[in-house]
């Protein structure tokens, strides 16, 4: 039992003497011992003369010291004289001696006499015996008379019974009286309620939970400090979050040490992060062991990384097996990677199931891969859902592919949203296509930004005219998307942005975008850059870019080269490029190239 005596009664009567706190008088230990010895002697003399109060207090002093043999006769004598505190303490003594039933008898006597501590102890006794009705009766007697531990024990009993409302009421009572575990558990209960609530009610519950976490943490509750740190970290208050993580970690909470490590890592302090991860990992935190493994893997220390990943597995963290699979895959140890992926996947690790499916698919085992993709996708892996879409699309099963793409897109997968948008465009559903393309473009897909721009461009109204007949250019949304795609390296978007700049008379900007596209391999970019240079009088440089475009299969570029060489009098070279242009097309180019080729042939044969 954690209660010795009816402390409230003893405090009020002045019959319970406390020694001064050591932290306030660190050098007074000898003096305190002397004072305590003198007090004990005084109480002993009074007890021998028949003072009941002295017997009770002396018995409590000896009991607190662990002198059960010395305490028992004094407590029995005081109890026989009707002292309820002595009856309670006698129950505690007997419980410690291993006589719980006899202890309960004395607790009952003290409780009936009004001892809240005895009522609490009796309630605990009945609960240990499985007699919940009796336990509730006595715990309620204790709690209703203001006993903090009684309120907490009653709340715990009611929570076990499923009475959430009653449990919260008494847990709150215990917390308000300073019970730190009660404050922590009240905060947890409020967190659970907040998860089910919404709006202002949910926000209010979260705020109240934080206050109780803070109260429990301030009283040294390490898990409360951990939760408080988590709340503050999510809110971006990293400095205070770090302080609470540190407090909790120093008190021995491995999860706090792990969280503190991540906080330090994100701040760029990997050395101190490793110190705290090591401390947490040695205390059995699998997440910290994984973090250490990743740290060593980044440094190329694969053997040390593997050791920590195995430690994570030993701690029950299946991420260790998945990380071992990744490590082996990076090293080209495919067989071992498959084994680790399988181990994690069978344990329910969805990303391991997806990785295993990819491994099997690369090995040509599509039949073996598909069930793992499905298992991972059903477990919530967005990547697996997207991969299933690719798998079905490769078989020509467009309906099934679209279903999986939509599922992945709904979870925020950028490439899946692009595929759905493209499918909607093919089906003529422009409104739906735009919605998905916006999602993908917003997620960073250059192709989606370009496709969205083309959709918006097609419906863009004609440019309004100025009063004097000069066109007025207003920057449109489609131009913004073209530019975003172009800035991400999308070659067709770069060509389009160059064309828009050229249309506005900005030759320098147009040339910049054409050149960027051309250097990235765009034949249209190379052709347009050549046109721009030719108009500016740089035909030799234009020919260089047209050559690059023609070599890449651009028919109009080949025709331009044929005309350039024909004007220079290099008829054979002109004829060669005319032949090439006729082959490449399109039809209008083929027709013009054929005429030019025939004319050059006649000129050469004349």
Coordinates of C-alpha atoms in Angstrom, one line a residue:
X1 CA 0.0 0.0 0.0
X2 CA 1.2 3.5 -0.8
X3 CA -0.6 5.2 2.1
X4 CA 0.5 5.3 5.6
X5 CA -1.9 6.8 8.0
X6 CA -4.8 9.2 7.7
X7 CA -2.5 12.0 6.6
X8 CA -5.2 14.6 6.3
X9 CA -6.3 14.0 9.9
X10 CA -2.8 13.9 11.2
X11 CA -1.8 17.1 9.5
X12 CA -4.9 18.9 10.8
X13 CA -4.3 17.8 14.4
X14 CA -0.6 18.5 14.2
X15 CA 0.1 14.9 15.3
X16 CA 2.1 14.1 12.2
X17 CA 5.6 15.6 12.3
X18 CA 7.4 16.1 9.0
X19 CA 11.2 16.7 8.7
X20 CA 12.3 19.7 6.7
X21 CA 12.9 19.1 3.0
X22 CA 16.6 18.2 2.3
X23 CA 16.9 20.4 -0.7
X24 CA 16.1 23.5 1.5
X25 CA 18.7 22.5 4.2
X26 CA 21.3 20.3 2.4
X27 CA 23.8 20.5 5.3
X28 CA 21.3 19.8 8.2
X29 CA 21.1 16.0 7.9
X30 CA 22.9 15.4 11.3
X31 CA 20.7 18.0 13.0
X32 CA 17.5 16.5 11.5
X33 CA 18.5 13.1 12.7
X34 CA 19.1 14.4 16.2
X35 CA 15.8 16.2 16.2
X36 CA 14.0 13.1 14.9
X37 CA 15.7 11.0 17.7
X38 CA 14.7 13.5 20.3
X39 CA 11.1 13.6 19.0
X40 CA 11.0 9.8 19.0
X41 CA 12.3 9.7 22.6
X42 CA 9.7 12.3 23.6
X43 CA 6.9 10.3 22.0
X44 CA 8.1 7.0 23.4
X45 CA 8.1 8.4 27.0
X46 CA 4.6 9.8 26.5
X47 CA 3.4 6.5 25.0
X48 CA 4.8 4.6 28.0
X49 CA 2.8 6.9 30.3
X50 CA -0.4 5.9 28.4
X51 CA -0.7 8.9 25.9
X52 CA -2.8 7.4 23.0
X53 CA -1.8 10.2 20.6
X54 CA 1.9 9.5 21.3
X55 CA 1.4 5.8 20.7
X56 CA -0.2 6.4 17.3
X57 CA 2.4 8.9 16.2
X58 CA 5.3 6.7 17.4
X59 CA 3.8 3.7 15.7
X60 CA 3.5 5.7 12.4
X61 CA 7.2 6.9 12.8
X62 CA 8.5 3.4 13.2
X63 CA 6.3 2.0 10.4
X64 CA 7.6 4.7 8.1
X65 CA 11.1 3.7 9.0
X66 CA 10.4 0.0 8.3
X67 CA 10.6 -1.1 11.9
X68 CA 7.4 -3.3 11.8
X69 CA 8.2 -5.2 15.0
X70 CA 8.7 -1.9 16.9
X71 CA 5.6 -0.2 15.4
X72 CA 3.0 -3.0 15.8
X73 CA 2.6 -3.0 19.6
X74 CA 2.2 0.8 19.7
X75 CA -0.3 0.8 16.8
X76 CA -2.3 -2.0 18.4
X77 CA -2.4 -0.2 21.7
X78 CA -3.5 3.1 20.1
X79 CA -6.1 1.2 18.0
X80 CA -7.5 -0.5 21.0
X81 CA -8.0 3.0 22.5
X82 CA -10.0 4.1 19.5
X83 CA -7.4 6.0 17.4
X84 CA -8.6 5.6 13.7
X85 CA -5.2 6.7 12.3
X86 CA -3.6 3.9 14.3
X87 CA -6.2 1.5 12.9
X88 CA -5.4 2.5 9.4
X89 CA -1.6 2.2 9.9
X90 CA -2.1 -1.1 11.6
X91 CA -3.8 -2.3 8.4
X92 CA -0.9 -1.0 6.4
X93 CA 1.5 -2.9 8.6
X94 CA -0.4 -6.1 8.4
X95 CA -0.7 -5.8 4.7
X96 CA 3.1 -5.5 4.5
X97 CA 3.5 -8.5 6.7
X98 CA 1.3 -10.5 4.2
X99 CA -2.0 -10.6 6.2
X100 CA -4.3 -8.8 3.8
X101 CA -7.6 -10.1 5.3
X102 CA -6.7 -9.0 8.8
X103 CA -5.5 -5.7 7.4
X104 CA -8.8 -5.2 5.7
X105 CA -10.6 -5.7 9.0
X106 CA -8.6 -2.9 10.6
X107 CA -9.1 -0.7 7.5
X108 CA -12.9 -1.2 7.8
X109 CA -12.8 -0.1 11.5
X110 CA -10.9 3.0 10.5
X111 CA -13.0 3.7 7.5
X112 CA -16.3 3.4 9.5
X113 CA -14.7 5.9 11.9
X114 CA -14.2 8.3 9.1
X115 CA -10.7 7.7 7.8
X116 CA -10.6 8.5 4.1
X117 CA -7.2 6.8 3.7
X118 CA -8.5 3.6 5.2
X119 CA -11.6 3.7 2.9
X120 CA -9.2 4.1 -0.1
X121 CA -7.0 1.2 1.2
X122 CA -10.1 -1.0 1.8
X123 CA -11.4 -0.2 -1.7
X124 CA -8.1 -1.2 -3.2
X125 CA -8.2 -4.4 -1.2
X126 CA -11.6 -5.3 -2.6
X127 CA -10.7 -4.5 -6.1
X128 CA -7.6 -6.8 -5.8
X129 CA -10.0 -9.5 -4.7
X130 CA -12.3 -8.9 -7.7
X131 CA -15.2 -7.5 -5.6
X132 CA -15.9 -4.4 -7.7
X133 CA -19.2 -3.4 -6.0
X134 CA -17.5 -3.3 -2.6
X135 CA -14.4 -1.6 -4.1
X136 CA -16.6 1.1 -5.7
X137 CA -18.5 1.7 -2.4
X138 CA -15.4 2.3 -0.3
X139 CA -13.5 4.2 -3.0
X140 CA -16.5 6.4 -3.5
X141 CA -16.6 7.0 0.3
X142 CA -13.0 8.1 0.2
X143 CA -13.3 10.2 -3.0
X144 CA -16.4 12.0 -1.9
X145 CA -14.7 13.0 1.4
X146 CA -11.9 14.6 -0.6
X147 CA -9.2 11.9 -0.7
X148 CA -7.1 12.4 -3.8
X149 CA -5.9 8.8 -4.1
X150 CA -9.5 7.6 -3.5
X151 CA -10.7 9.8 -6.4
X152 CA -8.0 8.5 -8.7
X153 CA -8.6 4.9 -7.8
X154 CA -12.4 5.3 -8.3
X155 CA -11.8 6.9 -11.7
X156 CA -9.6 4.0 -12.7
X157 CA -12.3 1.5 -11.6
X158 CA -15.0 3.3 -13.5
X159 CA -12.8 3.6 -16.6
X160 CA -12.2 -0.2 -16.5
X161 CA -15.9 -0.6 -16.2
X162 CA -16.5 1.5 -19.3
X163 CA -18.1 4.5 -17.5
X164 CA -16.3 7.2 -19.4
X165 CA -18.3 10.1 -17.9
X166 CA -17.9 9.0 -14.3
X167 CA -14.3 8.2 -14.8
X168 CA -13.6 11.7 -16.3
X169 CA -15.4 13.3 -13.4
X170 CA -13.3 11.7 -10.7
X171 CA -10.1 11.8 -12.7
X172 CA -10.6 15.5 -12.9
X173 CA -11.2 15.7 -9.2
X174 CA -7.9 13.9 -8.6
X175 CA -6.1 16.1 -11.1
X176 CA -7.5 19.3 -9.5
X177 CA -6.1 18.0 -6.1
X178 CA -2.6 17.7 -7.6
X179 CA -2.5 14.0 -8.7
X180 CA -0.1 14.0 -11.6
X181 CA -1.1 10.6 -13.0
X182 CA -4.7 11.7 -12.8
X183 CA -3.8 14.9 -14.7
X184 CA -2.1 12.9 -17.4
X185 CA -4.9 10.4 -17.8
X186 CA -7.5 13.2 -17.9
X187 CA -5.5 14.8 -20.7
X188 CA -5.4 11.5 -22.6
X189 CA -9.2 11.1 -22.1
X190 CA -9.7 14.7 -23.4
X191 CA -7.5 13.9 -26.4
X192 CA -9.7 10.9 -27.3
X193 CA -12.8 13.1 -27.0
X194 CA -11.3 15.8 -29.2
X195 CA -10.6 13.2 -31.9
X196 CA -14.3 12.4 -32.0
X197 CA -15.4 16.1 -31.8
X198 CA -15.1 18.8 -34.4
X199 CA -15.1 22.6 -34.7
X200 CA -14.8 24.7 -31.6
X201 CA -15.7 21.9 -29.3
X202 CA -12.8 19.8 -30.5
X203 CA -10.4 22.8 -30.3
X204 CA -11.5 23.5 -26.7
X205 CA -10.9 19.9 -25.7
X206 CA -7.4 19.9 -27.2
X207 CA -6.5 23.2 -25.4
X208 CA -7.8 21.8 -22.1
X209 CA -5.8 18.5 -22.6
X210 CA -2.7 20.5 -23.2
X211 CA -3.1 22.3 -19.9
X212 CA -3.5 19.1 -18.0
X213 CA -0.4 17.6 -19.8
X214 CA 1.4 20.8 -18.8
X215 CA 0.4 20.4 -15.1
X216 CA 1.4 16.7 -15.0
X217 CA 4.7 17.4 -16.8
X218 CA 5.5 20.2 -14.3
X219 CA 5.0 17.6 -11.5
X220 CA 7.6 15.3 -13.1
X221 CA 5.3 13.0 -15.2
X222 CA 7.6 12.0 -18.1
X223 CA 4.9 10.7 -20.5
X224 CA 3.0 14.0 -20.0
X225 CA 6.2 15.9 -20.9
X226 CA 6.5 13.7 -24.0
X227 CA 3.0 14.4 -25.1
X228 CA 3.4 18.1 -24.3
X229 CA 6.5 18.2 -26.4
X230 CA 4.7 16.5 -29.3
X231 CA 1.9 19.1 -29.2
X232 CA 4.3 22.0 -29.1
X233 CA 6.4 20.5 -32.0
X234 CA 3.3 20.2 -34.2
X235 CA 2.5 23.8 -33.4
X236 CA 6.0 24.8 -34.5
X237 CA 7.1 25.9 -31.0
X238 CA 10.3 23.8 -31.3
X239 CA 12.4 25.4 -28.6
X240 CA 9.8 24.7 -25.8
X241 CA 9.1 21.3 -27.3
X242 CA 12.8 20.5 -27.1
X243 CA 12.9 21.5 -23.4
X244 CA 10.0 19.1 -22.6
X245 CA 11.5 16.3 -24.6
X246 CA 14.8 16.8 -22.7
X247 CA 13.0 16.8 -19.4
X248 CA 11.2 13.6 -20.3
X249 CA 14.3 12.0 -21.7
X250 CA 16.3 12.7 -18.6
X251 CA 13.6 11.1 -16.6
X252 CA 14.1 7.9 -18.6
X253 CA 11.4 8.1 -21.3
X254 CA 13.1 6.6 -24.5
X255 CA 10.4 7.9 -26.8
X256 CA 11.2 11.4 -25.7
X257 CA 14.9 10.8 -26.2
X258 CA 14.1 9.6 -29.8
X259 CA 11.9 12.6 -30.5
X260 CA 14.6 14.9 -29.2
X261 CA 17.0 13.3 -31.5
X262 CA 14.8 14.0 -34.5
X263 CA 14.4 17.6 -33.4
X264 CA 18.2 18.0 -33.2
X265 CA 18.7 16.3 -36.6
X266 CA 16.2 18.6 -38.2
X267 CA 18.1 21.5 -36.7
X268 CA 21.3 20.2 -38.3
X269 CA 22.9 18.8 -35.1
X270 CA 23.3 15.2 -36.1
X271 CA 26.0 14.5 -33.5
X272 CA 23.8 15.3 -30.5
X273 CA 20.9 13.6 -32.3
X274 CA 22.9 10.4 -32.5
X275 CA 23.7 10.7 -28.7
X276 CA 20.0 10.8 -27.8
X277 CA 19.0 8.1 -30.4
X278 CA 21.7 5.9 -28.9
X279 CA 20.3 6.4 -25.4
X280 CA 16.8 5.6 -26.6
X281 CA 17.9 2.6 -28.6
X282 CA 19.7 1.2 -25.7
X283 CA 16.5 1.5 -23.7
X284 CA 14.7 -0.5 -26.3
X285 CA 13.2 2.1 -28.6
X286 CA 13.0 0.6 -32.1
X287 CA 12.4 3.9 -33.8
X288 CA 15.6 5.3 -32.4
X289 CA 17.5 2.2 -33.6
X290 CA 16.1 2.7 -37.1
X291 CA 17.2 6.3 -37.0
X292 CA 20.7 5.3 -36.0
X293 CA 20.7 2.8 -38.8
X294 CA 19.7 5.4 -41.3
X295 CA 22.3 7.8 -40.0
X296 CA 25.1 5.2 -40.5
X297 CA 23.7 4.1 -43.9
X298 CA 24.0 7.7 -45.1
X299 CA 27.6 7.8 -44.0
X300 CA 28.3 4.6 -45.9
X301 CA 28.8 2.5 -42.7
X302 CA 26.5 -0.3 -43.9
X303 CA 27.6 -2.9 -41.3
X304 CA 26.8 -0.6 -38.4
X305 CA 23.6 0.4 -40.1
X306 CA 22.6 -3.2 -40.5
X307 CA 23.4 -3.9 -36.8
X308 CA 21.1 -1.1 -35.7
X309 CA 18.3 -2.2 -38.1
X310 CA 18.5 -5.6 -36.5
X311 CA 18.3 -4.0 -33.1
X312 CA 15.1 -2.3 -34.2
X313 CA 13.7 -5.6 -35.2
X314 CA 14.7 -7.1 -31.8
X315 CA 12.8 -4.2 -30.2
X316 CA 9.7 -5.2 -32.1
X317 CA 9.8 -2.5 -34.8
X318 CA 9.1 -4.1 -38.1
X319 CA 10.5 -1.0 -39.9
X320 CA 13.9 -2.6 -39.1
X321 CA 13.2 -5.4 -41.6
X322 CA 12.0 -3.0 -44.2
X323 CA 15.1 -0.9 -43.8
X324 CA 17.3 -4.0 -44.0
X325 CA 15.5 -4.7 -47.3
X326 CA 16.3 -1.2 -48.6
X327 CA 19.9 -1.6 -47.5
X328 CA 20.4 -4.9 -49.3
X329 CA 18.6 -3.6 -52.4
X330 CA 21.0 -0.6 -52.6
X331 CA 23.9 -3.0 -52.3
X332 CA 22.5 -5.2 -55.1
X333 CA 21.8 -8.1 -52.7
X334 CA 18.5 -8.8 -54.3
X335 CA 17.9 -12.2 -52.7
X336 CA 18.5 -10.9 -49.2
X337 CA 16.4 -7.8 -49.9
X338 CA 13.5 -10.0 -51.0
X339 CA 13.7 -12.0 -47.8
X340 CA 13.6 -8.9 -45.6
X341 CA 10.8 -7.3 -47.6
X342 CA 8.8 -10.5 -47.2
X343 CA 9.4 -10.6 -43.5
X344 CA 8.1 -7.0 -43.1
X345 CA 5.3 -7.5 -45.6
X346 CA 4.0 -10.6 -43.8
X347 CA 4.0 -8.6 -40.6
X348 CA 1.7 -6.0 -42.3
X349 CA 4.3 -3.4 -43.4
X350 CA 2.5 -1.9 -46.5
X351 CA 5.5 -0.2 -48.0
X352 CA 7.5 -3.4 -47.7
X353 CA 4.7 -5.2 -49.6
X354 CA 4.9 -2.5 -52.3
X355 CA 8.8 -2.8 -52.5
X356 CA 8.5 -6.6 -52.6
X357 CA 6.0 -6.3 -55.5
X358 CA 8.4 -4.0 -57.4
X359 CA 11.2 -6.4 -56.9
X360 CA 9.2 -9.3 -58.2
X361 CA 8.0 -7.2 -61.1
X362 CA 11.5 -6.3 -62.1
X363 CA 12.4 -10.0 -62.0
X364 CA 9.6 -10.7 -64.5
X365 CA 7.2 -12.2 -61.9
X366 CA 4.1 -10.2 -62.6
X367 CA 1.8 -12.9 -61.2
X368 CA 3.7 -12.9 -57.9
X369 CA 3.9 -9.1 -57.8
X370 CA 0.2 -8.3 -58.2
X371 CA -1.1 -9.8 -54.9
X372 CA 1.5 -7.8 -53.0
X373 CA 0.6 -4.6 -54.7
X374 CA -3.0 -5.3 -53.9
X375 CA -2.2 -6.1 -50.2
X376 CA -0.2 -2.9 -49.9
X377 CA -2.8 -0.8 -51.6
X378 CA -5.6 -2.2 -49.5
X379 CA -3.5 -1.4 -46.4
X380 CA -3.3 2.3 -47.5
X381 CA -0.1 2.5 -49.6
X382 CA -0.7 5.2 -52.2
X383 CA 2.4 4.2 -54.2
X384 CA 1.0 0.6 -54.4
X385 CA -2.3 1.9 -55.7
X386 CA -0.5 3.9 -58.4
X387 CA 1.6 0.9 -59.3
X388 CA -1.5 -1.3 -59.7
X389 CA -2.8 1.4 -62.1
X390 CA 0.4 1.1 -64.1
X391 CA 0.1 -2.7 -64.0
X392 CA -3.4 -2.8 -65.3
X393 CA -2.7 -0.1 -67.9
X394 CA 0.2 -2.2 -69.3
X395 CA -2.3 -5.0 -69.9
X396 CA -4.7 -2.7 -71.6
X397 CA -7.2 -2.9 -68.7
X398 CA -8.0 0.8 -68.7
X399 CA -11.1 0.7 -66.5
X400 CA -9.2 -1.1 -63.7
X401 CA -6.2 1.1 -64.2
X402 CA -8.3 4.2 -63.9
X403 CA -9.9 2.9 -60.7
X404 CA -6.5 2.5 -59.0
X405 CA -5.3 5.8 -60.4
X406 CA -8.3 7.6 -58.9
X407 CA -7.7 5.9 -55.6
X408 CA -4.1 7.0 -55.5
X409 CA -5.0 10.5 -56.7
X410 CA -7.6 10.9 -54.0
X411 CA -4.8 10.3 -51.5
X412 CA -2.7 13.0 -53.1
X413 CA -0.5 11.1 -55.5
X414 CA 0.6 13.6 -58.1
X415 CA 1.4 11.3 -61.0
X416 CA -1.9 9.4 -60.4
X417 CA -3.8 12.6 -60.6
X418 CA -2.1 13.4 -63.9
X419 CA -3.1 10.0 -65.3
X420 CA -6.7 10.5 -64.3
X421 CA -6.6 14.0 -65.8
X422 CA -5.3 12.6 -69.1
X423 CA -7.9 9.9 -69.1
X424 CA -10.7 12.4 -68.6
X425 CA -9.3 14.5 -71.4
X426 CA -9.4 11.5 -73.7
X427 CA -13.0 10.9 -72.7
X428 CA -13.9 14.5 -73.4
X429 CA -14.6 15.3 -69.7
X430 CA -12.8 18.6 -69.7
X431 CA -14.2 19.8 -66.4
X432 CA -13.1 16.7 -64.5
X433 CA -9.8 16.6 -66.4
X434 CA -9.1 20.2 -65.3
X435 CA -9.8 19.3 -61.6
X436 CA -7.3 16.5 -61.6
X437 CA -4.7 18.3 -63.7
X438 CA -4.9 21.2 -61.2
X439 CA -4.2 18.7 -58.3
X440 CA -1.3 17.2 -60.2
X441 CA 0.1 20.6 -61.2
X442 CA -0.2 21.9 -57.7
X443 CA 1.7 18.8 -56.5
X444 CA 4.7 19.7 -58.8
X445 CA 4.0 17.8 -62.0
X446 CA 5.4 19.8 -64.9
X447 CA 3.5 17.6 -67.4
X448 CA 0.2 18.4 -65.6
X449 CA 1.0 22.1 -65.5
X450 CA 1.6 22.0 -69.3
X451 CA -1.6 20.0 -70.0
X452 CA -3.6 22.3 -67.8
X453 CA -2.2 25.3 -69.6
X454 CA -3.3 23.8 -73.0
X455 CA -6.8 23.2 -71.7
X456 CA -7.1 26.8 -70.5
X457 CA -5.4 28.1 -73.6
X458 CA -8.0 26.3 -75.8
X459 CA -10.8 28.1 -74.2
X460 CA -9.1 31.5 -73.9
X461 CA -11.0 34.3 -75.6
X462 CA -9.4 36.4 -78.3
X463 CA -7.2 39.3 -77.1
X464 CA -9.2 42.5 -76.6
X465 CA -8.2 45.4 -78.9
X466 CA -7.0 48.8 -77.8
X467 CA -9.0 51.8 -78.8
X468 CA -6.4 52.8 -81.4
X469 CA -6.3 49.3 -82.8
X470 CA -3.2 48.1 -80.9
X471 CA -3.5 44.7 -79.2
X472 CA -3.6 44.8 -75.4
X473 CA -1.9 41.8 -73.7
X474 CA -3.1 40.7 -70.4
X475 CA -1.2 37.9 -68.6
X476 CA -3.6 34.9 -68.5
X477 CA -3.7 31.9 -66.2
X478 CA -2.7 29.5 -68.9
X479 CA 0.5 31.5 -69.4
X480 CA 1.3 31.2 -65.7
X481 CA 0.9 27.4 -66.0
X482 CA 3.0 27.3 -69.2
X483 CA 5.8 29.3 -67.3
X484 CA 5.6 27.1 -64.3
X485 CA 6.0 24.0 -66.4
X486 CA 8.8 25.6 -68.4
X487 CA 10.6 26.6 -65.2
X488 CA 10.4 22.9 -64.2
X489 CA 12.2 21.9 -67.4
X490 CA 9.2 20.9 -69.6
X491 CA 10.5 21.3 -73.1
X492 CA 7.1 21.8 -74.9
X493 CA 6.1 24.4 -72.3
X494 CA 9.5 26.2 -72.8
X495 CA 8.8 26.3 -76.6
X496 CA 5.3 27.6 -75.9
X497 CA 6.5 30.3 -73.5
X498 CA 9.1 31.3 -76.1
X499 CA 6.3 31.6 -78.7
X500 CA 4.2 33.8 -76.4
X501 CA 7.2 36.0 -75.7
X502 CA 7.9 36.3 -79.4
X503 CA 4.3 37.2 -80.1
X504 CA 4.7 40.1 -77.6
X505 CA 7.9 41.2 -79.4
X506 CA 10.3 40.1 -76.6
X507 CA 12.9 38.5 -78.8
X508 CA 15.5 38.1 -76.0
X509 CA 13.0 36.2 -73.7
X510 CA 11.8 34.1 -76.6
X511 CA 15.4 33.2 -77.6
X512 CA 16.2 32.3 -74.0
X513 CA 13.3 29.8 -73.7
X514 CA 13.9 28.4 -77.2
X515 CA 17.5 27.8 -76.4
X516 CA 16.8 26.2 -73.1
X517 CA 14.3 23.8 -74.8
X518 CA 16.7 23.1 -77.7
X519 CA 19.6 22.3 -75.4
X520 CA 17.4 19.9 -73.5
X521 CA 16.7 18.1 -76.8
X522 CA 13.6 19.8 -78.2
X523 CA 13.6 19.8 -81.9
X524 CA 10.8 22.4 -82.0
X525 CA 12.9 24.6 -79.7
X526 CA 15.9 24.2 -82.0
X527 CA 13.8 25.0 -85.1
X528 CA 12.2 28.1 -83.6
X529 CA 15.5 29.3 -82.3
X530 CA 16.8 29.0 -85.8
X531 CA 13.9 31.0 -87.2
X532 CA 14.5 33.7 -84.6
X533 CA 18.2 33.9 -85.3
X534 CA 17.6 34.0 -89.1
X535 CA 15.2 36.9 -88.7
X536 CA 17.9 38.7 -86.7
X537 CA 20.4 38.1 -89.5
X538 CA 22.4 35.2 -87.9
X539 CA 21.7 32.6 -90.6
X540 CA 24.9 30.6 -90.0
X541 CA 24.0 30.1 -86.3
X542 CA 20.4 29.4 -87.4
X543 CA 21.7 26.6 -89.7
X544 CA 23.4 25.0 -86.7
X545 CA 20.2 24.8 -84.8
X546 CA 18.2 23.7 -87.8
X547 CA 20.7 20.9 -88.4
X548 CA 20.2 19.7 -84.8
X549 CA 16.4 19.8 -85.3
X550 CA 16.6 18.1 -88.7
X551 CA 18.8 15.3 -87.3
X552 CA 16.2 14.8 -84.6
X553 CA 13.5 14.3 -87.3
X554 CA 12.1 17.8 -87.8
X555 CA 10.9 18.1 -91.5
X556 CA 10.6 21.9 -91.7
X557 CA 14.1 22.3 -90.3
X558 CA 15.4 20.0 -93.0
X559 CA 13.5 22.1 -95.7
X560 CA 15.0 25.3 -94.3
X561 CA 18.5 23.8 -94.5
X562 CA 17.8 22.8 -98.1
X563 CA 16.8 26.3 -99.0
X564 CA 19.9 27.8 -97.2
X565 CA 22.3 25.5 -99.1
X566 CA 20.5 26.1 -102.4
X567 CA 20.9 29.9 -101.9
X568 CA 24.6 29.4 -101.2
X569 CA 25.0 27.4 -104.4
X570 CA 25.7 24.2 -102.6
X571 CA 23.2 22.3 -104.7
X572 CA 24.2 18.7 -103.8
X573 CA 23.9 19.5 -100.0
X574 CA 20.6 21.3 -100.7
X575 CA 19.3 18.3 -102.6
X576 CA 20.3 16.0 -99.7
X577 CA 18.4 18.0 -97.2
X578 CA 15.4 18.3 -99.6
X579 CA 15.3 14.5 -99.8
X580 CA 15.5 14.3 -96.0
X581 CA 12.6 16.9 -95.6
X582 CA 10.5 14.9 -98.1
X583 CA 11.0 11.8 -96.0
X584 CA 10.1 13.5 -92.7
X585 CA 7.1 15.5 -93.7
X586 CA 4.5 16.6 -92.8
X587 CA 2.6 16.5 -96.2
X588 CA 2.9 20.2 -96.9
X589 CA 6.7 20.0 -96.3
X590 CA 7.0 16.8 -98.3
X591 CA 5.3 18.6 -101.3
X592 CA 7.5 21.7 -101.1
X593 CA 10.7 19.6 -100.5
X594 CA 9.9 17.4 -103.5
X595 CA 9.5 20.4 -105.8
X596 CA 12.8 21.9 -104.5
X597 CA 14.6 18.6 -104.8
X598 CA 13.4 18.2 -108.4
X599 CA 14.5 21.8 -109.2
X600 CA 17.9 21.2 -107.7
X601 CA 18.3 18.0 -109.6
X602 CA 17.5 19.7 -112.9
X603 CA 20.0 22.5 -112.0
X604 CA 22.7 19.9 -111.2
X605 CA 22.0 18.0 -114.5
X606 CA 21.9 21.1 -116.7

